[in-house]
Amino acid sequence: MATLFRGQLRSFPANGHAAFVPQIRKLVFECCDRWPSSENTRSYLFTRLVELARQNPHVEIVVRQRIHREPIIRGFYVNNRDKVVPLNGLSLAEINQKVHLLLDSSGAKIKHLKRRNVESTTESTRGIWSGLHADRPAL
Amino acid sequence: MATQKRLVSTAAKMASVSTAHLKTFPPREAIFKKTDIPKLAFAPETWASSQRPPPTALTAFAHRIGLSNVLTDSDTVARVCTHDSFTTLQKQRAPHQPLEQTNGHLAPLGNALLGLFATEFVHTAYPHLPTRVLKAAVSAHVGTLTCAAVAQEIGAAPLLRWHRSVVQDQVNHSDAMASVTRALTAIIYEKRSLLAARQFVHSYLLSREIDLRGMIKFRHPKTALLEMIKKLGREYPRSRLLKETGRFSNSPVFVVGIFSGVDQLGEGFGSSLKMAEFRAAEDALHRVYLTRVPNELMHLPTSTFPAGQGSIFEVEGEEQPHQPGSLGLAEVEYGRSGKSSGGYHN
């Protein structure tokens, strides 16, 4: 009979069941201030960034210089992972899409959509079939 | 390739400090000035780990957990995220500067509040739970590991300032992280009220899932069930074989039910008759211990406190009427000689 050590007992996360904690903590915009590939990013920073920061007070927004390189945004998440998205060749609307992609993400690694096994902390609602508990087949 | 990997992993482990909010960078002590009296060499890692996180990160943290109105300035957030062990580091590194505020007073108050809210919640939700399981459930809900996990999940890890002391009083990273959650509870109690702190604890800690069934461990469930039935004045329990298959084969399955008169108390399966009977007794006891009061019918004792701002000693208002919960079955203790060594129910 395994003894339970109270210092080792823990509970499992349920983000969103009662309170939801957005998983993004920091968004870093990196662009060059001269090259034309960063043109749209620069205009996004000048026109839409302040409004974005105001609407998302839970995110720390940082702007950095990244000279002679393509513009990128980096999202830092609560699970210590980060996502990097290049903004090369994107219009303002597309940049906005990418920003919101990072804001809405959880930072978890992307899993294949079809090859996943069912993961659940609760039992199945209808129960697992048991031959000994089912009715005998009748003709 | 291997050296590159090592360099990357070492760089990742080192604290990275944002310098945008600093008034002067590099810091004055980093610039080497030859003096007659030799000074301690400047250690960038120590400097980095003792820096306060940027105020933007602190306010973002407050907004992320929905406490931007409670943690109104970044000083309060910095205080909540600084463990008491940080003073040792500060005294070593910068003895002449004023000591930073820590959560040394907030954390024990928060811990007491967490224990109060968790105990009343678990006891009201599961009135028949044995005491040791109740204590285990409380540890699972608000223990150190859970508080540390909650602090990690709300993003307090890069904001935490602590010091793993070398000589005495070793501090764990888990302990330091757990102090953040406890300090948050305490600061909500101080700035708002007990009921507001209770709401925080219910949302972030008591809504998490625990494996309560796994905490109930049996050694003699049939005897425990017998004692319980005697107490309740029911008929003597009898186990009956309900279904079986594969007897004398290499994979038999027996389904045994335990009955008190005509009422079936529990059912269990097993590859032997004894195993199935054991599981049936366990099932019967689980059905009693794990009866849960639905949330709509739960009346927590702390609800009697008036809803108003201030500590429980200062708050003004009418007390709410107390609604006592149902009394659970008193615990059955039988034939136990001396101390038990394992399990939570004998």
Short mmCIF file of C-alpha atoms in Angstrom, two decimals:
data_model
loop_
_atom_site.label_atom_id
_atom_site.label_comp_id
_atom_site.label_asym_id
_atom_site.label_seq_id
_atom_site.Cartn_x
_atom_site.Cartn_y
_atom_site.Cartn_z
CA MET A 1 0.00 0.00 0.00
CA ALA A 2 1.81 3.13 -1.18
CA THR A 3 1.95 5.89 1.42
CA LEU A 4 0.84 9.30 0.26
CA PHE A 5 3.22 12.13 1.08
CA ARG A 6 1.26 15.31 1.50
CA GLY A 7 4.17 17.42 0.30
CA GLN A 8 4.02 15.68 -3.06
CA LEU A 9 0.30 16.06 -3.67
CA ARG A 10 -0.70 18.39 -6.44
CA SER A 11 -3.67 19.43 -8.52
CA PHE A 12 -4.02 19.69 -12.29
CA PRO A 13 -4.64 22.88 -14.25
CA ALA A 14 -8.07 23.84 -15.48
CA ASN A 15 -7.50 27.21 -17.17
CA GLY A 16 -10.83 28.71 -18.13
CA HIS A 17 -13.07 26.58 -15.87
CA ALA A 18 -13.42 29.44 -13.40
CA ALA A 19 -10.90 32.12 -14.34
CA PHE A 20 -9.11 32.42 -17.66
CA VAL A 21 -5.47 33.49 -17.75
CA PRO A 22 -4.26 34.54 -21.21
CA GLN A 23 -1.10 32.62 -21.95
CA ILE A 24 0.84 35.33 -23.77
CA ARG A 25 3.01 37.57 -21.60
CA LYS A 26 5.20 39.52 -23.99
CA LEU A 27 5.13 40.54 -27.65
CA VAL A 28 8.36 41.81 -29.19
CA PHE A 29 8.34 43.64 -32.54
CA GLU A 30 11.70 43.67 -34.26
CA CYS A 31 12.26 45.62 -37.44
CA CYS A 32 14.85 47.60 -39.34
CA ASP A 33 14.41 51.37 -39.56
CA ARG A 34 15.78 51.69 -43.12
CA TRP A 35 15.19 48.69 -45.32
CA PRO A 36 11.94 48.55 -47.36
CA SER A 37 11.05 45.03 -46.18
CA SER A 38 10.18 46.57 -42.79
CA GLU A 39 8.08 49.37 -44.35
CA ASN A 40 4.68 47.88 -43.49
CA THR A 41 5.86 46.86 -40.01
CA ARG A 42 7.09 50.38 -39.33
CA SER A 43 3.76 51.87 -40.43
CA TYR A 44 1.94 49.32 -38.20
CA LEU A 45 4.07 50.42 -35.27
CA PHE A 46 3.31 54.08 -35.91
CA THR A 47 -0.42 53.72 -36.50
CA ARG A 48 -1.85 50.69 -34.71
CA LEU A 49 0.52 49.67 -31.94
CA VAL A 50 -0.65 52.03 -29.19
CA GLU A 51 -4.29 50.97 -29.67
CA LEU A 52 -3.22 47.31 -29.56
CA ALA A 53 -1.34 47.87 -26.32
CA ARG A 54 -4.35 49.65 -24.82
CA GLN A 55 -6.70 46.83 -25.75
CA ASN A 56 -4.37 44.12 -24.42
CA PRO A 57 -3.07 45.38 -21.05
CA HIS A 58 -2.05 41.85 -20.06
CA VAL A 59 0.69 41.78 -22.71
CA GLU A 60 4.04 43.50 -22.33
CA ILE A 61 4.82 45.04 -25.74
CA VAL A 62 8.43 45.68 -26.71
CA VAL A 63 9.86 47.23 -29.85
CA ARG A 64 13.44 46.40 -30.81
CA GLN A 65 15.72 47.23 -33.62
CA ARG A 66 16.78 44.46 -35.98
CA ILE A 67 18.90 46.15 -38.57
CA HIS A 68 19.47 44.70 -42.05
CA ARG A 69 17.15 41.76 -41.40
CA GLU A 70 13.54 40.89 -42.13
CA PRO A 71 10.96 42.15 -39.61
CA ILE A 72 9.66 39.63 -37.08
CA ILE A 73 7.38 39.40 -34.09
CA ARG A 74 8.16 37.18 -31.17
CA GLY A 75 5.57 36.07 -28.67
CA PHE A 76 6.69 34.89 -25.23
CA TYR A 77 4.33 32.60 -23.36
CA VAL A 78 3.74 31.50 -19.83
CA ASN A 79 4.98 27.96 -20.58
CA ASN A 80 8.44 29.42 -21.36
CA ARG A 81 8.09 28.82 -25.09
CA ASP A 82 8.20 31.45 -27.75
CA LYS A 83 6.77 31.76 -31.23
CA VAL A 84 8.52 33.73 -33.95
CA VAL A 85 6.59 34.94 -37.00
CA PRO A 86 8.28 36.76 -39.91
CA LEU A 87 6.45 39.78 -41.31
CA ASN A 88 8.31 39.93 -44.60
CA GLY A 89 6.08 40.79 -47.55
CA LEU A 90 2.89 41.13 -45.53
CA SER A 91 0.37 43.97 -45.82
CA LEU A 92 -0.92 45.88 -42.79
CA ALA A 93 -4.01 43.70 -42.52
CA GLU A 94 -1.90 40.53 -42.72
CA ILE A 95 0.47 41.87 -40.04
CA ASN A 96 -2.58 42.49 -37.87
CA GLN A 97 -3.65 38.89 -38.47
CA LYS A 98 -0.26 37.58 -37.38
CA VAL A 99 -0.29 39.76 -34.28
CA HIS A 100 -3.66 38.36 -33.28
CA LEU A 101 -2.46 34.85 -34.07
CA LEU A 102 0.25 35.29 -31.47
CA LEU A 103 -2.05 37.00 -28.98
CA ASP A 104 -4.57 34.17 -29.10
CA SER A 105 -2.05 31.33 -29.01
CA SER A 106 -1.30 29.30 -25.90
CA GLY A 107 2.35 28.78 -26.73
CA ALA A 108 1.93 25.01 -26.76
CA LYS A 109 3.57 23.01 -29.50
CA ILE A 110 1.25 22.49 -32.44
CA LYS A 111 -0.03 18.92 -32.60
CA HIS A 112 -1.25 17.14 -35.71
CA LEU A 113 -4.99 17.65 -36.08
CA LYS A 114 -5.93 14.13 -37.10
CA ARG A 115 -3.39 11.94 -35.34
CA ARG A 116 -4.23 12.91 -31.77
CA ASN A 117 -5.46 10.49 -29.15
CA VAL A 118 -8.35 11.50 -26.91
CA GLU A 119 -7.05 13.24 -23.77
CA SER A 120 -9.42 13.90 -20.92
CA THR A 121 -9.36 14.25 -17.17
CA THR A 122 -12.99 13.10 -16.82
CA GLU A 123 -14.40 9.63 -17.38
CA SER A 124 -16.49 8.87 -20.43
CA THR A 125 -20.12 9.84 -19.91
CA ARG A 126 -21.62 6.63 -21.27
CA GLY A 127 -19.02 4.35 -19.71
CA ILE A 128 -16.77 1.80 -21.40
CA TRP A 129 -18.64 -1.17 -22.80
CA SER A 130 -18.47 -4.35 -20.75
CA GLY A 131 -19.62 -7.68 -22.16
CA LEU A 132 -20.58 -8.90 -18.70
CA HIS A 133 -22.89 -5.94 -18.10
CA ALA A 134 -24.54 -5.79 -21.52
CA ASP A 135 -27.73 -7.65 -22.38
CA ARG A 136 -27.22 -11.04 -24.00
CA PRO A 137 -27.97 -10.81 -27.72
CA ALA A 138 -31.41 -12.13 -28.62
CA LEU A 139 -32.74 -13.07 -32.01
CA MET B 1 28.05 21.33 -32.66
CA ALA B 2 28.10 20.11 -29.06
CA THR B 3 29.90 23.29 -27.92
CA GLN B 4 27.29 25.37 -29.75
CA LYS B 5 24.47 23.52 -28.00
CA ARG B 6 26.13 23.96 -24.61
CA LEU B 7 26.63 27.66 -25.26
CA VAL B 8 22.98 28.06 -26.22
CA SER B 9 21.71 26.17 -23.16
CA THR B 10 24.03 28.09 -20.81
CA ALA B 11 22.92 31.41 -22.33
CA ALA B 12 19.27 30.39 -21.93
CA LYS B 13 19.76 29.57 -18.24
CA MET B 14 21.32 32.95 -17.48
CA ALA B 15 18.94 35.68 -16.45
CA SER B 16 18.22 38.13 -19.20
CA VAL B 17 17.45 41.63 -18.08
CA SER B 18 15.64 44.24 -20.05
CA THR B 19 17.57 47.50 -19.77
CA ALA B 20 15.09 49.89 -21.41
CA HIS B 21 13.64 51.08 -18.10
CA LEU B 22 16.99 51.59 -16.35
CA LYS B 23 18.22 55.15 -15.85
CA THR B 24 21.87 54.24 -16.39
CA PHE B 25 23.31 51.26 -18.15
CA PRO B 26 25.92 49.79 -17.72
CA PRO B 27 25.67 50.15 -13.92
CA ARG B 28 28.35 52.23 -12.24
CA GLU B 29 29.83 49.24 -10.37
CA ALA B 30 30.36 47.38 -13.65
CA ILE B 31 32.91 49.92 -14.85
CA PHE B 32 36.28 48.96 -13.50
CA LYS B 33 38.17 51.68 -11.68
CA LYS B 34 41.54 50.87 -10.26
CA THR B 35 41.67 51.88 -6.59
CA ASP B 36 44.21 51.27 -3.83
CA ILE B 37 41.70 49.22 -1.84
CA PRO B 38 40.79 46.17 -3.95
CA LYS B 39 37.06 45.75 -4.51
CA LEU B 40 34.99 42.65 -5.21
CA ALA B 41 34.83 41.83 -8.89
CA PHE B 42 31.56 42.72 -10.57
CA ALA B 43 29.45 39.59 -11.22
CA PRO B 44 26.95 40.21 -14.00
CA GLU B 45 24.81 37.16 -13.11
CA THR B 46 24.33 38.39 -9.54
CA TRP B 47 23.55 41.88 -10.80
CA ALA B 48 21.01 40.51 -13.27
CA SER B 49 19.25 38.28 -10.73
CA SER B 50 18.94 41.12 -8.22
CA GLN B 51 17.36 43.57 -10.67
CA ARG B 52 13.71 44.41 -10.37
CA PRO B 53 11.73 43.29 -13.43
CA PRO B 54 10.66 46.14 -15.73
CA PRO B 55 7.49 47.93 -14.54
CA THR B 56 5.74 47.01 -17.81
CA ALA B 57 6.12 43.31 -17.00
CA LEU B 58 4.77 43.87 -13.49
CA THR B 59 1.67 45.78 -14.63
CA ALA B 60 1.04 43.24 -17.41
CA PHE B 61 1.12 40.50 -14.74
CA ALA B 62 -1.45 42.39 -12.64
CA HIS B 63 -3.75 42.72 -15.67
CA ARG B 64 -3.29 39.09 -16.68
CA ILE B 65 -4.69 37.79 -13.38
CA GLY B 66 -7.47 40.38 -13.34
CA LEU B 67 -6.11 42.25 -10.31
CA SER B 68 -5.18 45.55 -11.97
CA ASN B 69 -7.47 47.42 -9.56
CA VAL B 70 -5.98 45.73 -6.49
CA LEU B 71 -2.30 45.80 -7.46
CA THR B 72 -2.46 49.40 -8.56
CA ASP B 73 1.25 50.12 -8.85
CA SER B 74 4.27 48.10 -9.88
CA ASP B 75 5.82 48.45 -6.40
CA THR B 76 3.07 46.28 -4.92
CA VAL B 77 3.52 43.67 -7.65
CA ALA B 78 7.30 43.68 -7.13
CA ARG B 79 6.71 43.17 -3.41
CA VAL B 80 4.38 40.22 -4.04
CA CYS B 81 6.94 38.60 -6.36
CA THR B 82 9.97 39.02 -4.07
CA HIS B 83 10.66 36.11 -1.75
CA ASP B 84 12.02 36.79 1.74
CA SER B 85 15.35 35.10 0.89
CA PHE B 86 16.08 37.98 -1.49
CA THR B 87 17.15 40.19 1.44
CA THR B 88 20.19 37.91 1.96
CA LEU B 89 21.29 38.55 -1.61
CA GLN B 90 20.69 42.28 -1.25
CA LYS B 91 22.66 42.50 1.99
CA GLN B 92 25.55 40.68 0.32
CA ARG B 93 25.56 42.65 -2.89
CA ALA B 94 24.37 46.12 -1.95
CA PRO B 95 24.48 46.51 1.84
CA HIS B 96 24.17 50.32 1.74
CA GLN B 97 21.02 50.49 -0.38
CA PRO B 98 17.54 50.42 1.21
CA LEU B 99 16.15 46.90 1.50
CA GLU B 100 13.52 45.94 -1.06
CA GLN B 101 10.10 45.02 0.28
CA THR B 102 9.42 41.29 0.28
CA ASN B 103 6.40 39.04 0.69
CA GLY B 104 7.76 37.72 3.97
CA HIS B 105 4.73 38.98 5.93
CA LEU B 106 2.17 38.36 3.24
CA ALA B 107 3.03 34.74 2.50
CA PRO B 108 2.19 33.20 5.92
CA LEU B 109 -1.07 35.21 6.12
CA GLY B 110 -1.94 34.02 2.63
CA ASN B 111 -1.09 30.44 3.56
CA ALA B 112 -3.44 30.58 6.53
CA LEU B 113 -6.22 31.97 4.33
CA LEU B 114 -5.62 29.29 1.70
CA GLY B 115 -5.89 26.58 4.34
CA LEU B 116 -9.12 28.08 5.67
CA PHE B 117 -10.81 28.35 2.27
CA ALA B 118 -9.67 24.94 1.05
CA THR B 119 -10.70 23.13 4.23
CA GLU B 120 -14.16 24.66 4.37
CA PHE B 121 -14.66 23.97 0.65
CA VAL B 122 -13.58 20.33 0.78
CA HIS B 123 -15.45 19.66 4.00
CA THR B 124 -18.68 21.24 2.73
CA ALA B 125 -18.42 19.52 -0.66
CA TYR B 126 -17.62 16.04 0.72
CA PRO B 127 -19.20 15.75 4.19
CA HIS B 128 -18.45 12.04 4.60
CA LEU B 129 -14.81 12.13 3.63
CA PRO B 130 -12.40 10.61 6.22
CA THR B 131 -10.24 13.20 7.98
CA ARG B 132 -6.94 12.05 6.56
CA VAL B 133 -8.31 12.17 3.03
CA LEU B 134 -9.70 15.64 3.75
CA LYS B 135 -6.23 16.77 4.82
CA ALA B 136 -4.69 15.21 1.72
CA ALA B 137 -7.27 16.95 -0.48
CA VAL B 138 -6.48 20.28 1.17
CA SER B 139 -2.76 19.71 0.51
CA ALA B 140 -3.52 18.87 -3.09
CA HIS B 141 -5.61 22.02 -3.55
CA VAL B 142 -3.41 24.59 -1.79
CA GLY B 143 -0.13 22.82 -1.04
CA THR B 144 3.31 24.08 -2.06
CA LEU B 145 3.46 22.27 -5.38
CA THR B 146 0.04 23.51 -6.46
CA CYS B 147 0.73 27.09 -5.42
CA ALA B 148 4.03 26.93 -7.31
CA ALA B 149 2.26 25.54 -10.38
CA VAL B 150 -0.37 28.29 -10.24
CA ALA B 151 2.33 30.95 -9.95
CA GLN B 152 4.09 29.42 -12.96
CA GLU B 153 0.89 29.32 -15.00
CA ILE B 154 0.03 32.96 -14.37
CA GLY B 155 3.52 33.96 -15.51
CA ALA B 156 5.22 34.89 -12.22
CA ALA B 157 8.39 32.90 -13.00
CA PRO B 158 10.33 35.70 -14.76
CA LEU B 159 9.18 38.20 -12.11
CA LEU B 160 10.23 36.16 -9.07
CA ARG B 161 13.26 37.39 -7.13
CA TRP B 162 14.75 34.97 -4.62
CA HIS B 163 18.01 33.53 -3.40
CA ARG B 164 18.86 29.89 -2.87
CA SER B 165 20.91 30.23 0.34
CA VAL B 166 23.95 28.03 0.49
CA VAL B 167 24.79 27.82 4.20
CA GLN B 168 21.49 27.37 6.09
CA ASP B 169 17.75 27.45 5.31
CA GLN B 170 17.90 26.15 1.78
CA VAL B 171 15.07 27.64 -0.23
CA ASN B 172 13.42 25.62 -2.97
CA HIS B 173 12.32 27.18 -6.23
CA SER B 174 8.88 25.65 -5.50
CA ASP B 175 8.74 27.36 -2.10
CA ALA B 176 9.70 30.70 -3.61
CA MET B 177 7.10 30.39 -6.38
CA ALA B 178 4.41 29.24 -3.92
CA SER B 179 5.03 32.38 -1.84
CA VAL B 180 3.79 34.47 -4.79
CA THR B 181 0.37 32.78 -4.81
CA ARG B 182 0.09 33.05 -1.04
CA ALA B 183 1.13 36.71 -1.08
CA LEU B 184 -1.51 37.45 -3.73
CA THR B 185 -4.24 35.97 -1.53
CA ALA B 186 -3.03 37.99 1.45
CA ILE B 187 -2.85 41.26 -0.47
CA ILE B 188 -6.39 40.81 -1.77
CA TYR B 189 -7.53 40.23 1.83
CA GLU B 190 -5.70 43.37 2.98
CA LYS B 191 -6.82 45.65 0.18
CA ARG B 192 -10.33 44.29 -0.32
CA SER B 193 -11.98 41.73 1.96
CA LEU B 194 -12.02 38.11 3.07
CA LEU B 195 -14.77 37.29 0.60
CA ALA B 196 -12.78 38.78 -2.28
CA ALA B 197 -9.75 36.66 -1.29
CA ARG B 198 -12.07 33.65 -1.13
CA GLN B 199 -13.28 34.37 -4.67
CA PHE B 200 -9.66 34.51 -5.88
CA VAL B 201 -8.81 31.19 -4.23
CA HIS B 202 -11.93 29.52 -5.63
CA SER B 203 -11.18 30.74 -9.17
CA TYR B 204 -7.49 29.89 -9.29
CA LEU B 205 -6.90 27.04 -6.87
CA LEU B 206 -10.11 25.27 -5.90
CA SER B 207 -11.32 25.00 -9.50
CA ARG B 208 -8.31 22.81 -10.32
CA GLU B 209 -8.74 19.07 -10.55
CA ILE B 210 -7.52 16.64 -7.95
CA ASP B 211 -7.55 12.86 -7.95
CA LEU B 212 -9.61 12.40 -4.78
CA ARG B 213 -10.37 8.74 -5.46
CA GLY B 214 -6.65 8.00 -5.64
CA MET B 215 -6.14 9.50 -2.18
CA ILE B 216 -8.51 7.04 -0.52
CA LYS B 217 -6.44 3.96 0.18
CA PHE B 218 -7.77 0.84 1.83
CA ARG B 219 -6.20 -1.99 3.73
CA HIS B 220 -9.30 -3.83 5.00
CA PRO B 221 -12.30 -2.40 3.13
CA LYS B 222 -14.61 -5.30 4.02
CA THR B 223 -14.10 -4.74 7.73
CA ALA B 224 -14.53 -0.98 7.31
CA LEU B 225 -17.77 -1.56 5.40
CA LEU B 226 -19.01 -3.97 8.05
CA GLU B 227 -18.39 -1.43 10.82
CA MET B 228 -20.14 1.30 8.81
CA ILE B 229 -23.16 -0.94 8.23
CA LYS B 230 -23.38 -1.81 11.93
CA LYS B 231 -23.33 1.91 12.71
CA LEU B 232 -26.09 2.62 10.21
CA GLY B 233 -28.16 -0.32 11.47
CA ARG B 234 -28.46 -2.07 8.12
CA GLU B 235 -28.50 -5.77 7.41
CA TYR B 236 -25.27 -7.74 7.49
CA PRO B 237 -23.40 -7.35 4.15
CA ARG B 238 -23.26 -10.35 1.87
CA SER B 239 -21.24 -10.61 -1.31
CA ARG B 240 -22.78 -12.42 -4.26
CA LEU B 241 -21.25 -13.46 -7.54
CA LEU B 242 -23.18 -11.62 -10.24
CA LYS B 243 -21.35 -12.59 -13.40
CA GLU B 244 -18.34 -14.66 -14.25
CA THR B 245 -16.41 -15.76 -17.27
CA GLY B 246 -13.29 -17.75 -17.93
CA ARG B 247 -13.05 -19.63 -14.64
CA PHE B 248 -10.04 -22.05 -14.80
CA SER B 249 -8.70 -20.22 -17.84
CA ASN B 250 -5.75 -17.86 -17.83
CA SER B 251 -7.95 -14.73 -17.80
CA PRO B 252 -10.97 -15.15 -15.58
CA VAL B 253 -13.27 -12.22 -14.83
CA PHE B 254 -15.62 -12.23 -11.85
CA VAL B 255 -18.15 -9.53 -11.06
CA VAL B 256 -19.15 -9.51 -7.42
CA GLY B 257 -21.78 -7.33 -5.78
CA ILE B 258 -21.97 -6.56 -2.06
CA PHE B 259 -25.55 -6.50 -0.75
CA SER B 260 -27.19 -5.38 2.44
CA GLY B 261 -30.49 -7.21 2.24
CA VAL B 262 -31.90 -6.37 -1.18
CA ASP B 263 -29.89 -3.18 -1.68
CA GLN B 264 -26.67 -3.44 -3.64
CA LEU B 265 -24.02 -1.30 -1.99
CA GLY B 266 -21.16 -1.79 -4.39
CA GLU B 267 -19.87 -3.81 -7.31
CA GLY B 268 -16.38 -4.90 -8.19
CA PHE B 269 -14.61 -6.95 -10.80
CA GLY B 270 -11.46 -8.97 -10.55
CA SER B 271 -9.53 -11.94 -11.86
CA SER B 272 -10.16 -13.81 -8.61
CA LEU B 273 -13.20 -14.00 -6.35
CA LYS B 274 -11.32 -12.42 -3.45
CA MET B 275 -10.08 -9.58 -5.66
CA ALA B 276 -13.59 -8.89 -6.94
CA GLU B 277 -15.02 -8.91 -3.40
CA PHE B 278 -12.28 -6.49 -2.26
CA ARG B 279 -13.10 -4.12 -5.09
CA ALA B 280 -16.83 -4.40 -4.35
CA ALA B 281 -16.23 -3.36 -0.73
CA GLU B 282 -13.99 -0.50 -1.94
CA ASP B 283 -16.69 0.60 -4.37
CA ALA B 284 -19.31 0.61 -1.62
CA LEU B 285 -17.09 2.78 0.59
CA HIS B 286 -16.23 5.11 -2.30
CA ARG B 287 -19.94 5.65 -2.93
CA VAL B 288 -20.29 6.91 0.63
CA TYR B 289 -17.06 8.89 1.00
CA LEU B 290 -17.22 10.61 -2.36
CA THR B 291 -20.82 11.83 -2.13
CA ARG B 292 -20.59 15.44 -3.16
CA VAL B 293 -22.90 18.26 -2.23
CA PRO B 294 -23.76 20.16 -5.45
CA ASN B 295 -22.43 23.72 -5.70
CA GLU B 296 -25.93 25.24 -5.51
CA LEU B 297 -26.54 23.63 -2.12
CA MET B 298 -23.14 24.36 -0.60
CA HIS B 299 -23.15 26.88 2.26
CA LEU B 300 -19.63 27.86 3.18
CA PRO B 301 -19.06 29.01 6.78
CA THR B 302 -17.14 32.14 5.66
CA SER B 303 -20.31 33.36 3.93
CA THR B 304 -21.48 34.57 7.34
CA PHE B 305 -18.97 37.42 7.19
CA PRO B 306 -20.53 40.67 5.96
CA ALA B 307 -19.67 41.69 2.41
CA GLY B 308 -17.72 44.89 2.81
CA GLN B 309 -14.21 46.22 2.50
CA GLY B 310 -11.73 45.61 5.27
CA SER B 311 -10.38 42.80 7.41
CA ILE B 312 -12.79 40.57 9.31
CA PHE B 313 -12.22 42.60 12.48
CA GLU B 314 -12.97 45.97 10.88
CA VAL B 315 -15.64 45.27 8.29
CA GLU B 316 -19.01 46.84 9.01
CA GLY B 317 -22.30 45.34 8.04
CA GLU B 318 -24.80 42.70 9.00
CA GLU B 319 -23.67 39.14 9.42
CA GLN B 320 -25.33 36.70 7.08
CA PRO B 321 -27.29 33.87 8.76
CA HIS B 322 -25.26 30.72 9.25
CA GLN B 323 -26.56 27.61 7.50
CA PRO B 324 -24.96 24.50 8.96
CA GLY B 325 -23.96 21.77 6.53
CA SER B 326 -24.97 18.15 6.91
CA LEU B 327 -23.04 16.23 9.54
CA GLY B 328 -21.02 13.48 7.96
CA LEU B 329 -20.62 9.95 9.25
CA ALA B 330 -18.23 9.90 12.17
CA GLU B 331 -15.15 7.97 11.26
CA VAL B 332 -15.00 4.28 11.87
CA GLU B 333 -11.95 3.13 13.79
CA TYR B 334 -11.59 -0.53 14.37
CA GLY B 335 -9.11 -3.09 15.52
CA ARG B 336 -6.02 -0.94 14.94
CA SER B 337 -3.15 -1.88 17.22
CA GLY B 338 -0.45 0.75 17.48
CA LYS B 339 0.46 3.19 14.70
CA SER B 340 -0.48 2.51 11.14
CA SER B 341 2.36 2.75 8.68
CA GLY B 342 0.65 3.31 5.38
CA GLY B 343 -2.52 4.28 3.63
CA TYR B 344 -5.10 6.83 4.63
CA HIS B 345 -7.75 4.50 5.88
CA ASN B 346 -7.17 1.14 7.50
#
